[in-house]
Coordinates of C-alpha atoms and ligand atoms in Angstrom, one line a residue:
M1 CA 8.8 22.8 -14.8
I2 CA 9.8 20.2 -17.4
E3 CA 13.4 19.1 -17.2
R4 CA 14.3 16.7 -19.9
T5 CA 17.8 15.9 -18.6
A6 CA 18.0 13.6 -15.6
D7 CA 19.3 15.3 -12.4
P8 CA 22.2 13.1 -11.3
R9 CA 21.4 13.6 -7.6
E10 CA 17.8 12.4 -8.1
A11 CA 19.2 9.4 -10.0
E12 CA 21.6 8.6 -7.2
R13 CA 18.9 8.9 -4.5
F14 CA 16.6 6.6 -6.4
I15 CA 19.3 3.9 -7.1
R16 CA 20.2 4.0 -3.4
L17 CA 16.6 3.6 -2.5
F18 CA 16.1 0.7 -4.9
H19 CA 19.1 -1.1 -3.5
A20 CA 18.2 -0.3 0.1
E21 CA 14.8 -1.9 -0.3
N22 CA 16.2 -4.8 -2.4
P23 CA 19.3 -5.7 -0.4
S24 CA 19.7 -9.2 -1.9
L25 CA 20.5 -7.7 -5.3
G26 CA 23.9 -6.3 -4.6
G27 CA 25.9 -4.3 -7.1
L28 CA 25.0 -0.8 -5.8
Y29 CA 28.3 0.8 -6.5
P30 CA 28.9 -0.4 -10.0
R31 CA 25.3 0.7 -10.9
L32 CA 25.8 4.1 -9.3
R33 CA 29.0 4.5 -11.4
D34 CA 27.3 3.4 -14.6
V35 CA 24.3 5.7 -14.1
A36 CA 26.5 8.7 -13.4
R37 CA 28.5 8.0 -16.6
E38 CA 25.4 7.6 -18.7
I39 CA 24.0 10.9 -17.4
A40 CA 27.3 12.7 -18.0
R41 CA 27.4 11.4 -21.6
F42 CA 23.8 11.5 -22.7
G43 CA 22.0 13.7 -20.2
T44 CA 19.8 10.8 -19.1
Y45 CA 20.0 7.1 -18.3
T46 CA 17.9 4.0 -18.8
H47 CA 16.3 2.2 -15.9
T48 CA 16.5 -1.6 -15.8
F49 CA 13.1 -3.3 -15.8
E50 CA 13.5 -4.0 -12.1
E51 CA 14.2 -0.4 -11.4
L52 CA 11.2 0.7 -13.5
E53 CA 8.9 -1.7 -11.8
F54 CA 10.0 -0.7 -8.3
G55 CA 9.9 3.0 -9.2
A56 CA 6.3 2.8 -10.5
R57 CA 5.2 0.8 -7.4
V58 CA 6.8 3.3 -5.1
A59 CA 5.3 6.2 -7.0
W60 CA 1.9 4.6 -6.2
R61 CA 3.0 4.1 -2.5
N62 CA 3.9 7.8 -2.4
S63 CA 0.6 9.0 -3.8
N64 CA -0.6 11.2 -0.9
R65 CA -4.2 11.4 -2.2
C66 CA -4.8 7.7 -2.7
I67 CA -6.6 5.7 -0.1
G68 CA -6.1 2.5 -2.0
R69 CA -2.4 2.0 -1.5
L70 CA -2.4 -1.2 0.5
Y71 CA -1.8 -3.3 -2.6
W72 CA 1.0 -1.1 -4.1
R73 CA 3.3 -4.1 -4.5
S74 CA 0.8 -5.8 -6.8
L75 CA 0.9 -3.1 -9.5
K76 CA 1.3 -4.6 -12.9
V77 CA 4.0 -2.7 -14.8
R78 CA 3.7 -2.8 -18.6
D79 CA 7.1 -1.8 -19.9
R80 CA 6.5 -0.1 -23.3
R81 CA 9.3 2.4 -23.2
Q82 CA 10.2 1.8 -26.8
V83 CA 6.8 3.1 -27.9
R84 CA 6.8 6.8 -28.9
T85 CA 4.6 7.3 -31.9
A86 CA 1.0 8.5 -31.5
E87 CA -0.3 5.3 -33.1
G88 CA 1.8 3.1 -30.9
V89 CA 0.6 5.0 -27.8
A90 CA -3.0 4.6 -28.9
L91 CA -2.6 0.9 -29.4
E92 CA -1.0 0.5 -26.0
C93 CA -3.8 2.5 -24.2
V94 CA -6.4 0.2 -25.7
A95 CA -4.4 -2.9 -24.8
H96 CA -3.9 -1.5 -21.3
L97 CA -7.7 -1.1 -20.9
R98 CA -8.4 -4.6 -22.0
E99 CA -5.8 -6.1 -19.7
A100 CA -6.6 -4.0 -16.7
T101 CA -10.4 -4.5 -17.1
G102 CA -10.0 -8.3 -16.8
N103 CA -13.6 -8.9 -17.6
G104 CA -14.5 -7.1 -14.4
K105 CA -11.7 -8.4 -12.2
I106 CA -9.8 -5.2 -12.3
R107 CA -6.0 -5.3 -12.1
P108 CA -4.1 -2.2 -11.0
T109 CA -1.8 -1.6 -14.0
V110 CA 0.5 1.1 -15.4
T111 CA 1.8 1.3 -18.9
V112 CA 5.1 3.1 -19.2
L113 CA 5.7 4.7 -22.6
H114 CA 8.8 6.6 -23.9
P115 CA 10.4 9.0 -21.4
D116 CA 11.4 12.6 -22.0
T117 CA 15.0 12.7 -23.3
P118 CA 17.3 15.7 -23.9
A119 CA 16.8 15.1 -27.7
L120 CA 13.0 14.8 -27.7
P121 CA 10.1 15.0 -25.3
G122 CA 8.1 11.8 -24.8
P123 CA 4.5 11.4 -26.0
R124 CA 1.6 12.8 -24.0
I125 CA -2.1 12.1 -23.6
L126 CA -4.3 15.1 -23.4
N127 CA -7.3 13.3 -21.9
D128 CA -7.0 13.2 -18.1
Q129 CA -8.4 9.6 -18.1
L130 CA -8.4 7.0 -20.8
I131 CA -12.2 6.8 -20.5
R132 CA -14.0 10.1 -20.3
Y133 CA -17.6 11.0 -21.1
A134 CA -18.2 13.9 -23.5
G135 CA -19.8 17.1 -22.3
Y136 CA -21.8 19.0 -25.0
R137 CA -22.7 22.6 -24.4
T138 CA -26.3 23.2 -25.5
R139 CA -28.9 26.0 -25.0
G140 CA -30.4 24.0 -22.1
G141 CA -27.0 23.5 -20.4
V142 CA -24.4 20.8 -20.7
V143 CA -25.4 17.3 -21.8
G144 CA -23.0 14.7 -20.5
D145 CA -20.1 15.4 -18.1
P146 CA -19.6 19.2 -17.7
R147 CA -16.0 18.4 -16.6
N148 CA -15.1 17.3 -20.1
V149 CA -16.5 20.2 -22.1
E150 CA -13.1 21.5 -23.1
L151 CA -11.8 18.1 -24.0
T152 CA -14.9 17.5 -26.1
E153 CA -14.4 20.7 -27.9
A154 CA -10.7 19.9 -28.5
A155 CA -11.7 16.5 -30.0
K156 CA -14.3 18.1 -32.2
A157 CA -11.7 20.7 -33.4
L158 CA -9.6 17.7 -34.5
G159 CA -12.4 16.2 -36.5
W160 CA -14.4 14.0 -34.0
P161 CA -18.0 14.1 -35.1
G162 CA -19.4 14.0 -31.5
G163 CA -22.8 12.7 -30.5
S164 CA -25.6 13.8 -28.3
G165 CA -25.6 11.3 -25.5
R166 CA -25.0 11.7 -21.8
F167 CA -22.4 9.0 -21.7
D168 CA -20.5 9.1 -25.0
V169 CA -16.9 7.9 -24.6
L170 CA -14.5 10.5 -25.9
P171 CA -11.6 9.6 -28.3
L172 CA -8.1 9.8 -27.0
I173 CA -6.0 12.8 -28.1
I174 CA -2.4 11.9 -28.3
Q175 CA 0.5 14.4 -28.7
P176 CA 3.7 12.7 -29.9
G177 CA 7.1 14.1 -29.0
R178 CA 7.3 15.4 -32.6
G179 CA 4.5 15.8 -35.1
D180 CA 0.8 16.2 -35.1
R181 CA -1.8 15.2 -32.5
L182 CA -3.7 12.0 -33.2
L183 CA -7.3 11.3 -32.5
C184 CA -8.1 7.7 -31.6
N185 CA -11.5 6.2 -30.9
V186 CA -11.5 3.8 -28.0
P187 CA -13.2 0.6 -29.3
G188 CA -16.4 -0.2 -27.5
D189 CA -15.2 -3.7 -26.4
A190 CA -12.3 -2.0 -24.5
V191 CA -14.7 0.0 -22.3
L192 CA -16.6 -2.0 -19.7
E193 CA -19.5 0.0 -18.3
V194 CA -22.0 -0.7 -15.6
P195 CA -25.7 0.4 -15.9
L196 CA -26.9 1.6 -12.5
V197 CA -29.8 -0.1 -10.8
H198 CA -31.0 0.0 -7.1
P199 CA -31.6 -3.1 -5.0
E200 CA -35.0 -1.9 -3.9
Y201 CA -36.2 0.9 -6.2
A202 CA -37.0 -0.3 -9.7
W203 CA -37.5 3.2 -10.9
F204 CA -33.8 3.9 -10.4
A205 CA -33.0 2.1 -13.7
E206 CA -35.2 4.7 -15.5
L207 CA -32.6 7.4 -14.7
E208 CA -30.4 5.6 -17.2
L209 CA -27.3 6.3 -15.3
R210 CA -24.1 4.3 -15.9
W211 CA -20.4 4.5 -15.2
H212 CA -17.3 2.9 -16.6
A213 CA -15.5 0.2 -14.7
V214 CA -11.9 1.4 -14.9
P215 CA -10.5 4.8 -13.7
A216 CA -7.3 5.2 -15.7
I217 CA -5.4 8.4 -15.0
S218 CA -3.6 9.4 -18.2
D219 CA -2.3 13.0 -17.7
M220 CA 0.2 12.6 -14.9
C221 CA 4.0 12.1 -15.3
L222 CA 5.7 9.3 -13.7
E223 CA 8.9 10.6 -12.2
I224 CA 11.6 8.1 -11.2
G225 CA 15.1 9.0 -10.3
G226 CA 15.2 12.2 -12.3
V227 CA 13.7 10.6 -15.4
C228 CA 10.2 11.9 -16.4
Y229 CA 7.8 9.5 -18.2
P230 CA 5.1 11.9 -19.3
C231 CA 2.9 9.2 -20.7
A232 CA 2.3 6.5 -18.1
P233 CA -1.5 5.8 -17.8
F234 CA -2.3 3.9 -14.6
N235 CA -5.4 2.5 -13.0
G236 CA -6.8 1.0 -9.9
W237 CA -10.4 0.0 -9.2
Y238 CA -13.1 2.4 -8.1
M239 CA -14.2 3.2 -4.6
G240 CA -18.0 3.7 -4.8
T241 CA -18.1 7.2 -3.5
E242 CA -16.0 8.5 -6.4
I243 CA -18.9 7.8 -8.6
G244 CA -21.9 8.0 -6.3
A245 CA -20.8 11.0 -4.1
R246 CA -18.8 13.0 -6.7
N247 CA -19.1 12.1 -10.4
L248 CA -22.9 11.7 -10.4
A249 CA -23.6 14.0 -7.5
D250 CA -21.5 17.1 -7.7
T251 CA -23.5 20.1 -8.9
D252 CA -20.8 20.8 -11.5
R253 CA -20.8 17.2 -12.7
Y254 CA -23.9 15.0 -13.3
D255 CA -25.8 16.8 -10.5
Q256 CA -28.3 14.0 -9.8
L257 CA -29.2 14.5 -6.2
A258 CA -32.4 16.5 -6.8
V259 CA -33.5 14.0 -9.4
V260 CA -33.0 11.1 -7.0
A261 CA -34.6 13.0 -4.1
E262 CA -37.7 13.7 -6.2
R263 CA -38.1 10.0 -7.2
L264 CA -37.7 9.1 -3.5
G265 CA -40.5 11.6 -2.7
L266 CA -38.3 13.6 -0.3
D267 CA -39.2 17.2 0.8
T268 CA -36.7 19.3 -1.2
S269 CA -38.3 22.6 0.0
T270 CA -36.1 22.6 3.1
E271 CA -32.5 21.7 3.8
R272 CA -33.6 20.3 7.1
S273 CA -35.2 17.3 5.6
L274 CA -31.6 16.3 4.7
W275 CA -32.9 15.2 1.3
R276 CA -29.4 15.7 -0.2
D277 CA -27.9 13.3 2.3
H278 CA -30.6 10.8 1.9
A279 CA -30.4 10.9 -1.9
L280 CA -26.6 10.6 -1.7
V281 CA -26.9 7.4 0.3
E282 CA -29.3 5.8 -2.1
L283 CA -27.2 6.8 -5.1
N284 CA -24.2 5.2 -3.5
V285 CA -26.1 2.0 -2.6
A286 CA -27.0 1.8 -6.3
V287 CA -23.4 2.2 -7.4
L288 CA -22.1 -0.6 -5.1
H289 CA -25.0 -2.9 -5.8
S290 CA -24.7 -2.4 -9.6
F291 CA -21.0 -3.1 -9.8
E292 CA -21.3 -6.1 -7.6
R293 CA -24.2 -7.4 -9.7
A294 CA -22.1 -6.9 -12.9
R295 CA -19.2 -8.7 -11.2
V296 CA -16.9 -5.6 -11.5
T297 CA -14.4 -4.9 -8.8
I298 CA -15.4 -2.0 -6.6
S299 CA -14.8 -1.2 -2.9
D300 CA -16.9 0.7 -0.4
H301 CA -15.4 3.5 1.7
H302 CA -15.6 1.7 5.0
T303 CA -13.6 -1.2 3.8
E304 CA -11.1 0.9 1.9
S305 CA -10.6 3.1 5.0
R306 CA -9.8 0.1 7.1
R307 CA -7.4 -1.2 4.5
F308 CA -5.7 2.2 4.4
L309 CA -5.0 2.1 8.1
T310 CA -3.6 -1.4 7.7
H311 CA -1.3 0.0 5.0
L312 CA -0.2 2.8 7.3
S313 CA 0.8 0.5 10.1
R314 CA 2.6 -1.8 7.7
E315 CA 4.5 1.1 6.3
E316 CA 5.4 2.2 9.9
K317 CA 6.6 -1.3 10.7
A318 CA 8.8 -1.2 7.6
G319 CA 10.4 2.0 9.0
R320 CA 8.9 4.3 6.4
V321 CA 6.6 7.3 6.6
C322 CA 3.4 7.1 4.7
P323 CA 2.5 10.6 3.5
A324 CA -1.2 11.4 3.1
D325 CA -3.4 14.3 2.3
W326 CA -6.3 14.2 4.8
S327 CA -8.6 16.2 2.5
W328 CA -8.3 13.6 -0.2
I329 CA -8.1 10.5 2.0
V330 CA -11.3 11.1 3.9
P331 CA -14.2 9.8 1.8
P332 CA -16.8 12.4 0.6
L333 CA -19.6 10.5 2.3
S334 CA -19.9 9.7 6.0
G335 CA -16.3 10.9 6.6
S336 CA -16.5 10.7 10.4
A337 CA -18.0 7.2 10.2
T338 CA -14.7 6.0 8.8
P339 CA -11.5 5.6 10.9
V340 CA -9.3 7.7 8.5
F341 CA -11.2 10.8 9.6
H342 CA -10.0 10.7 13.2
R343 CA -6.3 11.4 12.8
Y344 CA -3.6 13.5 11.1
Y345 CA -1.1 12.4 8.5
D346 CA 2.5 13.1 7.5
T347 CA 2.3 15.5 4.6
R348 CA 5.8 15.1 3.2
V349 CA 6.1 14.8 -0.6
L350 CA 8.3 11.9 -1.7
T351 CA 9.6 10.6 -5.0
P352 CA 9.3 8.5 -7.2
S353 CA 5.8 10.0 -7.8
F354 CA 3.0 10.7 -10.2
V355 CA 2.9 14.4 -10.8
H356 CA 0.9 16.9 -12.8
H357 CA 3.2 19.0 -15.0
R358 CA 0.8 21.1 -16.9
Ligands
LIG401 N1 -11.9 10.0 -8.9 C1 -11.7 9.7 -10.3 C2 -12.9 9.3 -11.0 O1 -14.0 9.3 -10.4 C3 -10.7 8.6 -10.4 C4 -9.4 8.7 -9.6 C5 -8.6 7.4 -9.4 N2 -9.5 6.5 -8.6 C6 -9.1 5.2 -8.3 N3 -10.0 4.5 -7.7 N4 -8.0 4.7 -8.7 O2 -12.9 9.0 -12.1

């Protein structure tokens, strides 16, 4: 459901939350009155920068699926709400990548572009992340990332020539509130990548695997106090398992376990050799080692699990519930060897939040 007018009750709830968590500010009642008037007159209202920054940070804090929320207060908020053209959005996405990449010292960042308004929807990005690798359908199967086959075909339909590599960065497809979609190449110097090597096995480099440094989700709406920002790309840093136990390992992604197992000389004729498990560990060792060697921020699932429990207890101490989705929080590798496995979580859904609308 896409509602372009701001719900006054949502607005009031948010403004109250903002003031409750920032008691030194004062001025709750005049602000409530102004917001109500603005909504009555225009169908929406404009957040102050402080409200926007707080709203975006709390949206991260409320992300049930995210294990990395300990640092939610440090989210850098780039206020670009005046930007609504496709060209403007493209420039901001590239600037976002450059700033957030920080030469390897990755900074959690969100760029907030023009919101939906009663008069006009805000812009949207069709790519689910700012950096995605193409997937080309060929007679021998998909070359590249099978997850992005449709996106690759959409880019081609808009005139992208395409390539033939396994790690070709796709252009951004931007839909402005009014007018035609724009295709925008992401300049190479805005995309930091890490070639994968293994600390012990020299042959690992011959697999020619790599991954990009910054995961920047670009297809979720940021909802704050009844206002929807449909274009608000945000990033954190990677946890190794996202790459080593999913992107490169899943059978419907790069599907590398058999390749790694074969190089390791494992017995793949029986499941009981646990060759998949063994290959998974070595692939994940390679991911963590390679990022560290390239001086690119990454965390391992043991450390990130402990941080998450620290976050939970801090939230409890602050008198808040910290909602979490067990099936997303538990890492896809060695789940039971991490403390987040051995408990249940509150499953409430809170706002502000990042949500999928399509
Ligand atoms: N799992 C996604 C990927 O592998 C990224 C999701 C966001 N991850 C993060 N560390 N902020 O690309």
